[in-house]
Amino acid sequence: MKNTTLAILIIFCGLVSNNAMAQDDLLKMVGEDKPKKERVKYAFKSPRVINSHSMEFLNPGTMDFRILHRFGQLNQGYKNFFGLDQASMRMGFDFGILHNLMAGIGRSTYRKEVDGYIKYAPIRQTKGARVMPLTVALVSGMTLDGTDWADPVRKNFYTSRLAYYFQMILGRKFSESFTLQLVPTMVHKNLVPLETTPNNIYALGVGGRIKLSKRIAFTWDYTHVIKPTLDSGYYHPLSVGFDIETGGHVFQLHFSNSTGMNERAFITETSGNWAKADIRFGFNLSRVFQLKKNKNTDSK
Amino acid sequence: MSLKKYFLLMILFFVAGIGYGQRYFTKSGKIAFDATTPSSPEKIKGKSHTAVCVLDTKTGALQFSVLMKGFEFDRALMQEHFNENYVESDKFPKSEFRGTVTANDKINYTQDGKYKVEVKGTMTLHGESKEVVTNGELKVDNGKIKLEANFDVLLADYKVSIPGLVADKVSKIAKIEVDCALELFKN
């Protein structure tokens, strides 16, 4: 009896295996449909939301030449053509080194500042065989003030020109069209104007993107300064705008209440008030150059 | 029946299983495309080295599958645009072809040789399916099968639109090149 059961089982197995083989879907047979681990890419069109760093990285072997432009305040009216008579800019070069490592330098007209940073992501959002719900990126940057000393009489140290910032970007591309990131930030200034002004500033950034079409996206970038409470005359920086992609460029058009375009400047020295239309029209222009060719694409 | 006989029976079934359908496959097939217009200063070319191809030599059934994200380009930005704007790989992760070699019974897969073949079937790209017929070359060489084919794909057929801004660079017709070396599939 036992043997008969075994026999039936074996025959059955044989038949099943034959049937499986005879199945129409050959691709399934070779295990083609198994999900693979896949990095979630293109959460933002560029490595900057507007002013803030985004969770996105440049591709390795590419350089991004960025010109950031902010005009004057909108509420200056027709006399200054709604701010377009004036301009502040930052020119930057960013380099993609690894898929999760990039670095860049920039020079701003505002306070003649030079800044540089390194951005590294120990964790990147993945899907497929292995799911990681979010990207965690760390940014460490430095700024160097290039203006004349405010008080040339006192003993001035070179290091007094420096400020540092440290950020952690927690970002997730929720869907094809929606991305959100939280950015806890600390800015340290070596020199502050008053003894009562703290050197360390803590802030939390909230940035995001809503894709409106394949080539146009709505973006916003807000940083809430938590500690110390802002001095009068300073505001929380908020920028809203659109990313428009053409062939090789990304245009970011936006309105912002900050003049400065590095972390020290826009987090701690944003003087515009949205409520009074004390905001500026601005654009970022990004052109990505391929420095290193992809070796896998060489013709056979 | 003794146990020995069961095993014999089992082996018989497995052998029958293999003999019934001779399947050849690869997971590292090469599929390249070129959508460069003559006036374009840069080559708009992508290449995948991870196409999956399966051929059933008994029935002539031939199936391809390629992950759109597996296509690599000279420029990373092109790759991004390809995935994001043209083929929308998040929505339509792969392209497939399911068809047959039309005169399959004329091919002797047990002997080395070269054959001009016609392949007929359905190609799915960007979520759109279309009947296609193309000519290629099939080479049997020492138990392996090499498949080569070149054909053109009209991108509009698959609802891949080329915006006017880049029409001088990106061609409306993509030249596809297939190059796969298949090996015997063992379970």
GROMACS .gro file of C-alpha atoms in nm:
model
  487
    1MET     CA    1   0.000   0.000   0.000
    2LYS     CA    2   0.275   0.233   0.102
    3ASN     CA    3   0.461   0.153  -0.214
    4THR     CA    4   0.161   0.223  -0.432
    5THR     CA    5   0.115   0.564  -0.272
    6LEU     CA    6   0.481   0.635  -0.342
    7ALA     CA    7   0.441   0.527  -0.701
    8ILE     CA    8   0.142   0.753  -0.753
    9LEU     CA    9   0.329   1.038  -0.591
   10ILE     CA   10   0.629   0.991  -0.816
   11ILE     CA   11   0.419   0.969  -1.129
   12PHE     CA   12   0.226   1.273  -1.020
   13CYS     CA   13   0.549   1.465  -0.958
   14GLY     CA   14   0.675   1.364  -1.298
   15LEU     CA   15   0.357   1.481  -1.464
   16VAL     CA   16   0.354   1.808  -1.277
   17SER     CA   17   0.715   1.876  -1.372
   18ASN     CA   18   0.632   1.799  -1.734
   19ASN     CA   19   0.332   2.025  -1.726
   20ALA     CA   20   0.531   2.305  -1.572
   21MET     CA   21   0.789   2.269  -1.847
   22ALA     CA   22   0.527   2.271  -2.115
   23GLN     CA   23   0.387   2.595  -1.985
   24ASP     CA   24   0.362   2.878  -2.228
   25ASP     CA   25   0.549   3.128  -2.016
   26LEU     CA   26   0.909   3.048  -2.087
   27LEU     CA   27   1.034   3.361  -1.914
   28LYS     CA   28   0.876   3.260  -1.586
   29MET     CA   29   1.042   2.922  -1.619
   30VAL     CA   30   1.390   3.071  -1.608
   31GLY     CA   31   1.298   3.285  -1.308
   32GLU     CA   32   1.294   3.611  -1.498
   33ASP     CA   33   1.010   3.756  -1.292
   34LYS     CA   34   1.195   3.754  -0.961
   35PRO     CA   35   1.219   4.104  -0.815
   36LYS     CA   36   1.565   4.255  -0.785
   37LYS     CA   37   1.694   4.506  -0.536
   38GLU     CA   38   1.669   4.843  -0.696
   39ARG     CA   39   1.776   5.188  -0.582
   40VAL     CA   40   1.498   5.445  -0.590
   41LYS     CA   41   1.626   5.719  -0.812
   42TYR     CA   42   1.524   6.062  -0.933
   43ALA     CA   43   1.350   6.172  -0.613
   44PHE     CA   44   1.438   6.527  -0.712
   45LYS     CA   45   1.551   6.664  -1.045
   46SER     CA   46   1.871   6.794  -0.892
   47PRO     CA   47   2.080   6.768  -0.576
   48ARG     CA   48   1.924   7.089  -0.443
   49VAL     CA   49   1.554   7.130  -0.367
   50ILE     CA   50   1.583   7.507  -0.412
   51ASN     CA   51   1.831   7.635  -0.156
   52SER     CA   52   1.866   7.323   0.058
   53HIS     CA   53   2.044   7.003  -0.026
   54SER     CA   54   1.810   6.733  -0.147
   55MET     CA   55   1.820   6.358  -0.088
   56GLU     CA   56   1.924   6.314  -0.451
   57PHE     CA   57   2.284   6.270  -0.565
   58LEU     CA   58   2.462   6.349  -0.885
   59ASN     CA   59   2.550   6.046  -1.091
   60PRO     CA   60   2.910   5.936  -1.047
   61GLY     CA   61   3.142   6.091  -1.301
   62THR     CA   62   2.929   6.398  -1.362
   63MET     CA   63   2.973   6.763  -1.277
   64ASP     CA   64   2.687   7.000  -1.220
   65PHE     CA   65   2.754   7.363  -1.299
   66ARG     CA   66   2.493   7.565  -1.116
   67ILE     CA   67   2.413   7.931  -1.131
   68LEU     CA   68   2.177   8.045  -0.860
   69HIS     CA   69   2.024   8.385  -0.909
   70ARG     CA   70   1.807   8.595  -0.679
   71PHE     CA   71   1.669   8.928  -0.785
   72GLY     CA   72   1.571   9.212  -0.554
   73GLN     CA   73   1.258   9.233  -0.342
   74LEU     CA   74   0.929   9.213  -0.525
   75ASN     CA   75   0.770   9.484  -0.311
   76GLN     CA   76   1.013   9.747  -0.435
   77GLY     CA   77   0.760   9.810  -0.704
   78TYR     CA   78   0.803   9.948  -1.050
   79LYS     CA   79   1.092  10.177  -0.958
   80ASN     CA   80   1.322   9.878  -0.934
   81PHE     CA   81   1.111   9.678  -1.178
   82PHE     CA   82   0.986   9.450  -0.898
   83GLY     CA   83   1.338   9.368  -0.794
   84LEU     CA   84   1.473   9.268  -1.133
   85ASP     CA   85   1.714   9.566  -1.128
   86GLN     CA   86   1.918   9.398  -0.859
   87ALA     CA   87   2.067   9.056  -0.836
   88SER     CA   88   2.255   8.828  -0.605
   89MET     CA   89   2.408   8.507  -0.726
   90ARG     CA   90   2.597   8.196  -0.633
   91MET     CA   91   2.804   8.004  -0.880
   92GLY     CA   92   2.873   7.646  -0.791
   93PHE     CA   93   3.043   7.333  -0.911
   94ASP     CA   94   2.918   7.003  -0.775
   95PHE     CA   95   3.080   6.670  -0.843
   96GLY     CA   96   2.928   6.324  -0.828
   97ILE     CA   97   3.192   6.085  -0.698
   98LEU     CA   98   3.002   5.770  -0.602
   99HIS     CA   99   2.631   5.696  -0.622
  100ASN     CA  100   2.610   5.806  -0.258
  101LEU     CA  101   2.894   6.057  -0.233
  102MET     CA  102   2.927   6.404  -0.375
  103ALA     CA  103   3.108   6.728  -0.300
  104GLY     CA  104   3.090   7.083  -0.420
  105ILE     CA  105   3.214   7.436  -0.392
  106GLY     CA  106   3.047   7.768  -0.456
  107ARG     CA  107   3.098   8.140  -0.440
  108SER     CA  108   2.820   8.385  -0.355
  109THR     CA  109   2.806   8.758  -0.409
  110TYR     CA  110   2.622   8.791  -0.076
  111ARG     CA  111   2.900   8.858   0.180
  112LYS     CA  112   3.151   8.744  -0.085
  113GLU     CA  113   3.125   8.401   0.066
  114VAL     CA  114   3.295   8.085  -0.050
  115ASP     CA  115   3.139   7.758   0.061
  116GLY     CA  116   3.214   7.392   0.025
  117TYR     CA  117   3.052   7.071   0.135
  118ILE     CA  118   3.060   6.694   0.130
  119LYS     CA  119   2.742   6.490   0.114
  120TYR     CA  120   2.731   6.120   0.184
  121ALA     CA  121   2.441   5.877   0.214
  122PRO     CA  122   2.503   5.572   0.432
  123ILE     CA  123   2.147   5.450   0.353
  124ARG     CA  124   1.961   5.487   0.028
  125GLN     CA  125   1.599   5.414  -0.042
  126THR     CA  126   1.558   5.083  -0.222
  127LYS     CA  127   1.274   4.866  -0.345
  128GLY     CA  128   1.235   4.520  -0.493
  129ALA     CA  129   1.409   4.229  -0.326
  130ARG     CA  130   1.529   4.445  -0.040
  131VAL     CA  131   1.317   4.735   0.077
  132MET     CA  132   1.463   5.036   0.252
  133PRO     CA  133   1.195   5.298   0.308
  134LEU     CA  134   1.411   5.608   0.312
  135THR     CA  135   1.738   5.771   0.223
  136VAL     CA  136   1.957   5.901   0.500
  137ALA     CA  137   2.221   6.149   0.387
  138LEU     CA  138   2.472   6.346   0.587
  139VAL     CA  139   2.603   6.683   0.480
  140SER     CA  140   2.894   6.867   0.627
  141GLY     CA  141   2.984   7.209   0.496
  142MET     CA  142   3.188   7.516   0.562
  143THR     CA  143   3.154   7.880   0.463
  144LEU     CA  144   3.417   8.152   0.444
  145ASP     CA  145   3.314   8.514   0.469
  146GLY     CA  146   3.506   8.736   0.228
  147THR     CA  147   3.397   9.081   0.340
  148ASP     CA  148   3.612   9.333   0.529
  149TRP     CA  149   3.622   9.303   0.904
  150ALA     CA  150   3.330   9.472   1.074
  151ASP     CA  151   3.564   9.602   1.340
  152PRO     CA  152   3.918   9.636   1.204
  153VAL     CA  153   4.050   9.778   1.530
  154ARG     CA  154   4.011   9.463   1.737
  155LYS     CA  155   4.235   9.163   1.690
  156ASN     CA  156   4.071   8.960   1.414
  157PHE     CA  157   4.138   8.592   1.356
  158TYR     CA  158   4.113   8.428   1.018
  159THR     CA  159   3.896   8.154   1.169
  160SER     CA  160   3.641   8.419   1.259
  161ARG     CA  161   3.544   8.421   0.892
  162LEU     CA  162   3.438   8.057   0.910
  163ALA     CA  163   3.104   7.898   0.981
  164TYR     CA  164   3.007   7.533   0.962
  165TYR     CA  165   2.690   7.342   0.903
  166PHE     CA  166   2.588   6.983   0.959
  167GLN     CA  167   2.272   6.828   0.823
  168MET     CA  168   2.100   6.497   0.816
  169ILE     CA  169   1.860   6.449   0.527
  170LEU     CA  170   1.581   6.199   0.585
  171GLY     CA  171   1.404   6.168   0.256
  172ARG     CA  172   1.157   5.940   0.087
  173LYS     CA  173   1.020   5.927  -0.263
  174PHE     CA  174   0.666   5.821  -0.178
  175SER     CA  175   0.556   5.786  -0.535
  176GLU     CA  176   0.655   5.880  -0.886
  177SER     CA  177   0.517   6.227  -0.821
  178PHE     CA  178   0.564   6.292  -0.450
  179THR     CA  179   0.886   6.328  -0.253
  180LEU     CA  180   0.929   6.461   0.100
  181GLN     CA  181   1.234   6.519   0.314
  182LEU     CA  182   1.311   6.636   0.666
  183VAL     CA  183   1.643   6.801   0.730
  184PRO     CA  184   1.760   6.857   1.088
  185THR     CA  185   2.039   7.111   1.067
  186MET     CA  186   2.295   7.272   1.291
  187VAL     CA  187   2.487   7.582   1.192
  188HIS     CA  188   2.787   7.696   1.391
  189LYS     CA  189   2.927   8.044   1.346
  190ASN     CA  190   3.274   8.111   1.479
  191LEU     CA  191   3.207   8.482   1.514
  192VAL     CA  192   2.873   8.639   1.606
  193PRO     CA  193   2.801   9.012   1.629
  194LEU     CA  194   2.691   9.024   1.993
  195GLU     CA  195   2.800   8.840   2.304
  196THR     CA  196   2.439   8.741   2.364
  197THR     CA  197   2.399   8.589   2.018
  198PRO     CA  198   2.452   8.212   2.034
  199ASN     CA  199   2.708   8.055   1.804
  200ASN     CA  200   2.500   7.746   1.739
  201ILE     CA  201   2.173   7.758   1.550
  202TYR     CA  202   1.942   7.458   1.526
  203ALA     CA  203   1.684   7.425   1.253
  204LEU     CA  204   1.456   7.177   1.082
  205GLY     CA  205   1.406   7.183   0.708
  206VAL     CA  206   1.105   7.042   0.524
  207GLY     CA  207   1.140   7.012   0.149
  208GLY     CA  208   0.940   6.837  -0.113
  209ARG     CA  209   0.839   6.792  -0.470
  210ILE     CA  210   0.513   6.727  -0.647
  211LYS     CA  211   0.556   6.633  -1.009
  212LEU     CA  212   0.300   6.800  -1.229
  213SER     CA  213   0.407   6.647  -1.558
  214LYS     CA  214   0.700   6.451  -1.690
  215ARG     CA  215   0.913   6.763  -1.713
  216ILE     CA  216   0.760   7.008  -1.465
  217ALA     CA  217   0.752   6.977  -1.088
  218PHE     CA  218   0.636   7.197  -0.802
  219THR     CA  219   0.892   7.224  -0.522
  220TRP     CA  220   0.910   7.388  -0.183
  221ASP     CA  221   1.184   7.430   0.064
  222TYR     CA  222   1.116   7.557   0.416
  223THR     CA  223   1.353   7.571   0.711
  224HIS     CA  224   1.220   7.637   1.058
  225VAL     CA  225   1.479   7.789   1.287
  226ILE     CA  226   1.416   7.623   1.623
  227LYS     CA  227   1.685   7.753   1.853
  228PRO     CA  228   1.754   8.035   1.923
  229THR     CA  229   1.427   8.207   1.844
  230LEU     CA  230   1.485   8.437   1.552
  231ASP     CA  231   1.597   8.794   1.618
  232SER     CA  232   1.360   9.059   1.498
  233GLY     CA  233   1.429   9.132   1.137
  234TYR     CA  234   1.498   8.770   1.052
  235TYR     CA  235   1.252   8.514   0.923
  236HIS     CA  236   1.226   8.143   0.856
  237PRO     CA  237   1.340   8.085   0.499
  238LEU     CA  238   1.072   7.964   0.261
  239SER     CA  239   1.108   7.912  -0.111
  240VAL     CA  240   0.850   7.777  -0.350
  241GLY     CA  241   0.891   7.721  -0.718
  242PHE     CA  242   0.889   7.505  -1.025
  243ASP     CA  243   1.148   7.278  -1.177
  244ILE     CA  244   1.138   7.282  -1.551
  245GLU     CA  245   1.348   7.037  -1.741
  246THR     CA  246   1.462   7.087  -2.097
  247GLY     CA  247   1.709   6.866  -2.283
  248GLY     CA  248   2.033   6.922  -2.093
  249HIS     CA  249   1.928   7.186  -1.838
  250VAL     CA  250   1.711   7.204  -1.533
  251PHE     CA  251   1.560   7.546  -1.465
  252GLN     CA  252   1.435   7.609  -1.116
  253LEU     CA  253   1.214   7.917  -1.103
  254HIS     CA  254   1.097   8.028  -0.764
  255PHE     CA  255   1.008   8.290  -0.507
  256SER     CA  256   1.212   8.306  -0.190
  257ASN     CA  257   1.249   8.534   0.109
  258SER     CA  258   1.623   8.467   0.143
  259THR     CA  259   1.904   8.644  -0.033
  260GLY     CA  260   2.188   8.416   0.068
  261MET     CA  261   2.228   8.084  -0.105
  262ASN     CA  262   2.446   7.883   0.125
  263GLU     CA  263   2.328   7.719   0.447
  264ARG     CA  264   2.478   7.976   0.682
  265ALA     CA  265   2.332   8.264   0.489
  266PHE     CA  266   1.981   8.142   0.421
  267ILE     CA  267   1.919   7.969   0.752
  268THR     CA  268   2.051   8.238   0.982
  269GLU     CA  269   2.022   8.556   0.776
  270THR     CA  270   1.694   8.553   0.590
  271SER     CA  271   1.559   8.902   0.614
  272GLY     CA  272   1.259   8.892   0.384
  273ASN     CA  273   0.903   8.873   0.513
  274TRP     CA  274   0.657   8.676   0.300
  275ALA     CA  275   0.363   8.859   0.460
  276LYS     CA  276   0.489   9.190   0.321
  277ALA     CA  277   0.576   9.045  -0.019
  278ASP     CA  278   0.935   9.108   0.079
  279ILE     CA  279   1.034   8.818  -0.141
  280ARG     CA  280   1.254   8.772  -0.440
  281PHE     CA  281   1.211   8.606  -0.771
  282GLY     CA  282   1.497   8.374  -0.849
  283PHE     CA  283   1.616   8.098  -1.071
  284ASN     CA  284   1.869   7.821  -1.055
  285LEU     CA  285   2.020   7.701  -1.374
  286SER     CA  286   2.186   7.366  -1.373
  287ARG     CA  287   2.387   7.209  -1.650
  288VAL     CA  288   2.524   6.861  -1.597
  289PHE     CA  289   2.846   6.762  -1.772
  290GLN     CA  290   2.961   6.406  -1.809
  291LEU     CA  291   3.327   6.396  -1.704
  292LYS     CA  292   3.375   6.021  -1.710
  293LYS     CA  293   3.224   5.799  -1.976
  294ASN     CA  294   3.022   5.498  -1.877
  295LYS     CA  295   3.251   5.210  -1.968
  296ASN     CA  296   2.967   4.961  -2.015
  297THR     CA  297   2.832   5.141  -2.317
  298ASP     CA  298   3.140   5.121  -2.540
  299SER     CA  299   3.050   4.966  -2.870
  300LYS     CA  300   3.123   4.596  -2.882
  301MET     CA  301   0.715  -0.326  -0.774
  302SER     CA  302   1.041  -0.285  -0.603
  303LEU     CA  303   1.185   0.051  -0.507
  304LYS     CA  304   1.439   0.019  -0.788
  305LYS     CA  305   1.159   0.024  -1.040
  306TYR     CA  306   1.014   0.340  -0.891
  307PHE     CA  307   1.341   0.512  -0.932
  308LEU     CA  308   1.364   0.392  -1.288
  309LEU     CA  309   1.017   0.526  -1.346
  310MET     CA  310   1.110   0.856  -1.188
  311ILE     CA  311   1.419   0.892  -1.402
  312LEU     CA  312   1.213   0.804  -1.706
  313PHE     CA  313   0.972   1.086  -1.629
  314PHE     CA  314   1.245   1.338  -1.573
  315VAL     CA  315   1.423   1.238  -1.890
  316ALA     CA  316   1.092   1.260  -2.071
  317GLY     CA  317   1.045   1.602  -1.920
  318ILE     CA  318   1.374   1.728  -2.056
  319GLY     CA  319   1.337   1.555  -2.387
  320TYR     CA  320   0.990   1.690  -2.434
  321GLY     CA  321   1.097   2.051  -2.455
  322GLN     CA  322   1.447   2.161  -2.535
  323ARG     CA  323   1.479   2.505  -2.387
  324TYR     CA  324   1.770   2.735  -2.444
  325PHE     CA  325   1.813   3.055  -2.252
  326THR     CA  326   2.034   3.340  -2.140
  327LYS     CA  327   2.012   3.607  -1.874
  328SER     CA  328   2.290   3.817  -2.021
  329GLY     CA  329   2.162   3.892  -2.367
  330LYS     CA  330   2.266   4.216  -2.531
  331ILE     CA  331   2.005   4.455  -2.659
  332ALA     CA  332   2.112   4.795  -2.786
  333PHE     CA  333   1.921   5.078  -2.939
  334ASP     CA  334   2.020   5.388  -3.125
  335ALA     CA  335   1.786   5.684  -3.165
  336THR     CA  336   2.038   5.938  -3.292
  337THR     CA  337   1.932   6.169  -3.572
  338PRO     CA  338   2.195   6.242  -3.839
  339SER     CA  339   2.217   6.603  -3.720
  340SER     CA  340   2.267   6.523  -3.352
  341PRO     CA  341   2.605   6.615  -3.203
  342GLU     CA  342   2.575   6.342  -2.939
  343LYS     CA  343   2.501   5.975  -2.975
  344ILE     CA  344   2.171   5.872  -2.824
  345LYS     CA  345   2.246   5.510  -2.762
  346GLY     CA  346   2.159   5.272  -2.484
  347LYS     CA  347   2.270   4.920  -2.418
  348SER     CA  348   2.156   4.645  -2.187
  349HIS     CA  349   2.367   4.342  -2.101
  350THR     CA  350   2.099   4.177  -1.893
  351ALA     CA  351   1.825   4.085  -2.136
  352VAL     CA  352   1.658   3.751  -2.072
  353CYS     CA  353   1.587   3.534  -2.374
  354VAL     CA  354   1.432   3.186  -2.391
  355LEU     CA  355   1.389   2.969  -2.698
  356ASP     CA  356   1.196   2.645  -2.713
  357THR     CA  357   1.352   2.454  -3.001
  358LYS     CA  358   1.062   2.211  -3.027
  359THR     CA  359   0.786   2.464  -3.073
  360GLY     CA  360   0.997   2.755  -3.193
  361ALA     CA  361   0.857   2.974  -2.917
  362LEU     CA  362   1.087   3.270  -2.852
  363GLN     CA  363   1.054   3.514  -2.565
  364PHE     CA  364   1.255   3.815  -2.460
  365SER     CA  365   1.238   4.036  -2.157
  366VAL     CA  366   1.453   4.337  -2.079
  367LEU     CA  367   1.446   4.571  -1.781
  368MET     CA  368   1.430   4.930  -1.901
  369LYS     CA  369   1.643   5.044  -1.607
  370GLY     CA  370   1.913   4.805  -1.725
  371PHE     CA  371   1.989   5.024  -2.027
  372GLU     CA  372   2.311   5.214  -1.985
  373PHE     CA  373   2.409   5.530  -2.166
  374ASP     CA  374   2.725   5.729  -2.224
  375ARG     CA  375   2.574   6.014  -2.029
  376ALA     CA  376   2.401   5.965  -1.697
  377LEU     CA  377   2.161   6.246  -1.778
  378MET     CA  378   2.047   6.069  -2.094
  379GLN     CA  379   1.982   5.760  -1.886
  380GLU     CA  380   1.776   5.967  -1.645
  381HIS     CA  381   1.572   6.121  -1.924
  382PHE     CA  382   1.525   5.783  -2.090
  383ASN     CA  383   1.382   5.635  -1.770
  384GLU     CA  384   1.194   5.938  -1.646
  385ASN     CA  385   1.060   6.107  -1.956
  386TYR     CA  386   1.054   5.862  -2.244
  387VAL     CA  387   0.990   5.502  -2.141
  388GLU     CA  388   0.867   5.583  -1.786
  389SER     CA  389   1.036   5.279  -1.634
  390ASP     CA  390   0.869   5.314  -1.297
  391LYS     CA  391   0.532   5.260  -1.459
  392PHE     CA  392   0.651   5.019  -1.727
  393PRO     CA  393   0.959   4.845  -1.587
  394LYS     CA  394   1.020   4.604  -1.871
  395SER     CA  395   0.982   4.546  -2.237
  396GLU     CA  396   0.888   4.203  -2.366
  397PHE     CA  397   0.865   4.011  -2.683
  398ARG     CA  398   0.663   3.689  -2.713
  399GLY     CA  399   0.660   3.514  -3.043
  400THR     CA  400   0.775   3.225  -3.255
  401VAL     CA  401   1.036   3.136  -3.512
  402THR     CA  402   0.812   3.091  -3.816
  403ALA     CA  403   0.986   2.805  -4.000
  404ASN     CA  404   1.107   2.628  -3.689
  405ASP     CA  405   1.077   2.275  -3.830
  406LYS     CA  406   1.334   2.358  -4.100
  407ILE     CA  407   1.602   2.420  -3.839
  408ASN     CA  408   1.814   2.129  -3.726
  409TYR     CA  409   1.915   2.222  -3.374
  410THR     CA  410   2.129   1.911  -3.332
  411GLN     CA  411   2.373   2.009  -3.602
  412ASP     CA  412   2.596   2.314  -3.629
  413GLY     CA  413   2.477   2.560  -3.886
  414LYS     CA  414   2.353   2.906  -3.977
  415TYR     CA  415   1.997   2.991  -4.059
  416LYS     CA  416   1.817   3.302  -4.174
  417VAL     CA  417   1.504   3.311  -3.968
  418GLU     CA  418   1.186   3.511  -3.949
  419VAL     CA  419   1.044   3.584  -3.607
  420LYS     CA  420   0.684   3.686  -3.554
  421GLY     CA  421   0.520   3.795  -3.233
  422THR     CA  422   0.405   4.068  -2.998
  423MET     CA  423   0.635   4.331  -2.862
  424THR     CA  424   0.539   4.525  -2.552
  425LEU     CA  425   0.711   4.852  -2.476
  426HIS     CA  426   0.597   5.146  -2.264
  427GLY     CA  427   0.278   4.953  -2.189
  428GLU     CA  428   0.183   4.927  -2.557
  429SER     CA  429   0.174   4.599  -2.746
  430LYS     CA  430   0.221   4.560  -3.116
  431GLU     CA  431   0.260   4.275  -3.363
  432VAL     CA  432   0.605   4.265  -3.516
  433VAL     CA  433   0.782   4.056  -3.778
  434THR     CA  434   1.155   4.070  -3.811
  435ASN     CA  435   1.439   3.883  -3.976
  436GLY     CA  436   1.743   3.761  -3.797
  437GLU     CA  437   2.016   3.505  -3.794
  438LEU     CA  438   2.020   3.191  -3.585
  439LYS     CA  439   2.345   3.004  -3.543
  440VAL     CA  440   2.377   2.660  -3.387
  441ASP     CA  441   2.729   2.615  -3.264
  442ASN     CA  442   2.843   2.328  -3.047
  443GLY     CA  443   2.525   2.294  -2.846
  444LYS     CA  444   2.477   2.668  -2.815
  445ILE     CA  445   2.245   2.894  -3.007
  446LYS     CA  446   2.333   3.244  -3.113
  447LEU     CA  447   2.060   3.486  -3.209
  448GLU     CA  448   2.119   3.811  -3.392
  449ALA     CA  449   1.867   4.057  -3.526
  450ASN     CA  450   1.839   4.419  -3.629
  451PHE     CA  451   1.515   4.601  -3.666
  452ASP     CA  452   1.357   4.942  -3.642
  453VAL     CA  453   1.094   5.052  -3.397
  454LEU     CA  454   0.874   5.351  -3.460
  455LEU     CA  455   0.855   5.511  -3.116
  456ALA     CA  456   0.514   5.663  -3.183
  457ASP     CA  457   0.374   5.307  -3.214
  458TYR     CA  458   0.449   5.261  -2.846
  459LYS     CA  459   0.334   5.609  -2.743
  460VAL     CA  460   0.688   5.725  -2.664
  461SER     CA  461   0.674   6.091  -2.758
  462ILE     CA  462   0.971   6.300  -2.859
  463PRO     CA  463   0.922   6.667  -2.766
  464GLY     CA  464   0.992   6.927  -3.032
  465LEU     CA  465   1.278   7.071  -2.831
  466VAL     CA  466   1.493   6.762  -2.883
  467ALA     CA  467   1.351   6.646  -3.218
  468ASP     CA  468   1.677   6.748  -3.388
  469LYS     CA  469   1.867   6.501  -3.170
  470VAL     CA  470   1.632   6.219  -3.080
  471SER     CA  471   1.508   6.023  -3.378
  472LYS     CA  472   1.149   5.905  -3.406
  473ILE     CA  473   1.275   5.564  -3.509
  474ALA     CA  474   1.500   5.359  -3.283
  475LYS     CA  475   1.731   5.103  -3.436
  476ILE     CA  476   1.734   4.792  -3.221
  477GLU     CA  477   2.015   4.543  -3.218
  478VAL     CA  478   1.976   4.204  -3.050
  479ASP     CA  479   2.266   3.973  -2.976
  480CYS     CA  480   2.203   3.672  -2.752
  481ALA     CA  481   2.400   3.354  -2.690
  482LEU     CA  482   2.168   3.086  -2.551
  483GLU     CA  483   2.263   2.782  -2.355
  484LEU     CA  484   2.070   2.469  -2.273
  485PHE     CA  485   1.832   2.524  -1.983
  486LYS     CA  486   1.861   2.269  -1.705
  487ASN     CA  487   1.610   2.263  -1.425
   0.00000   0.00000   0.00000
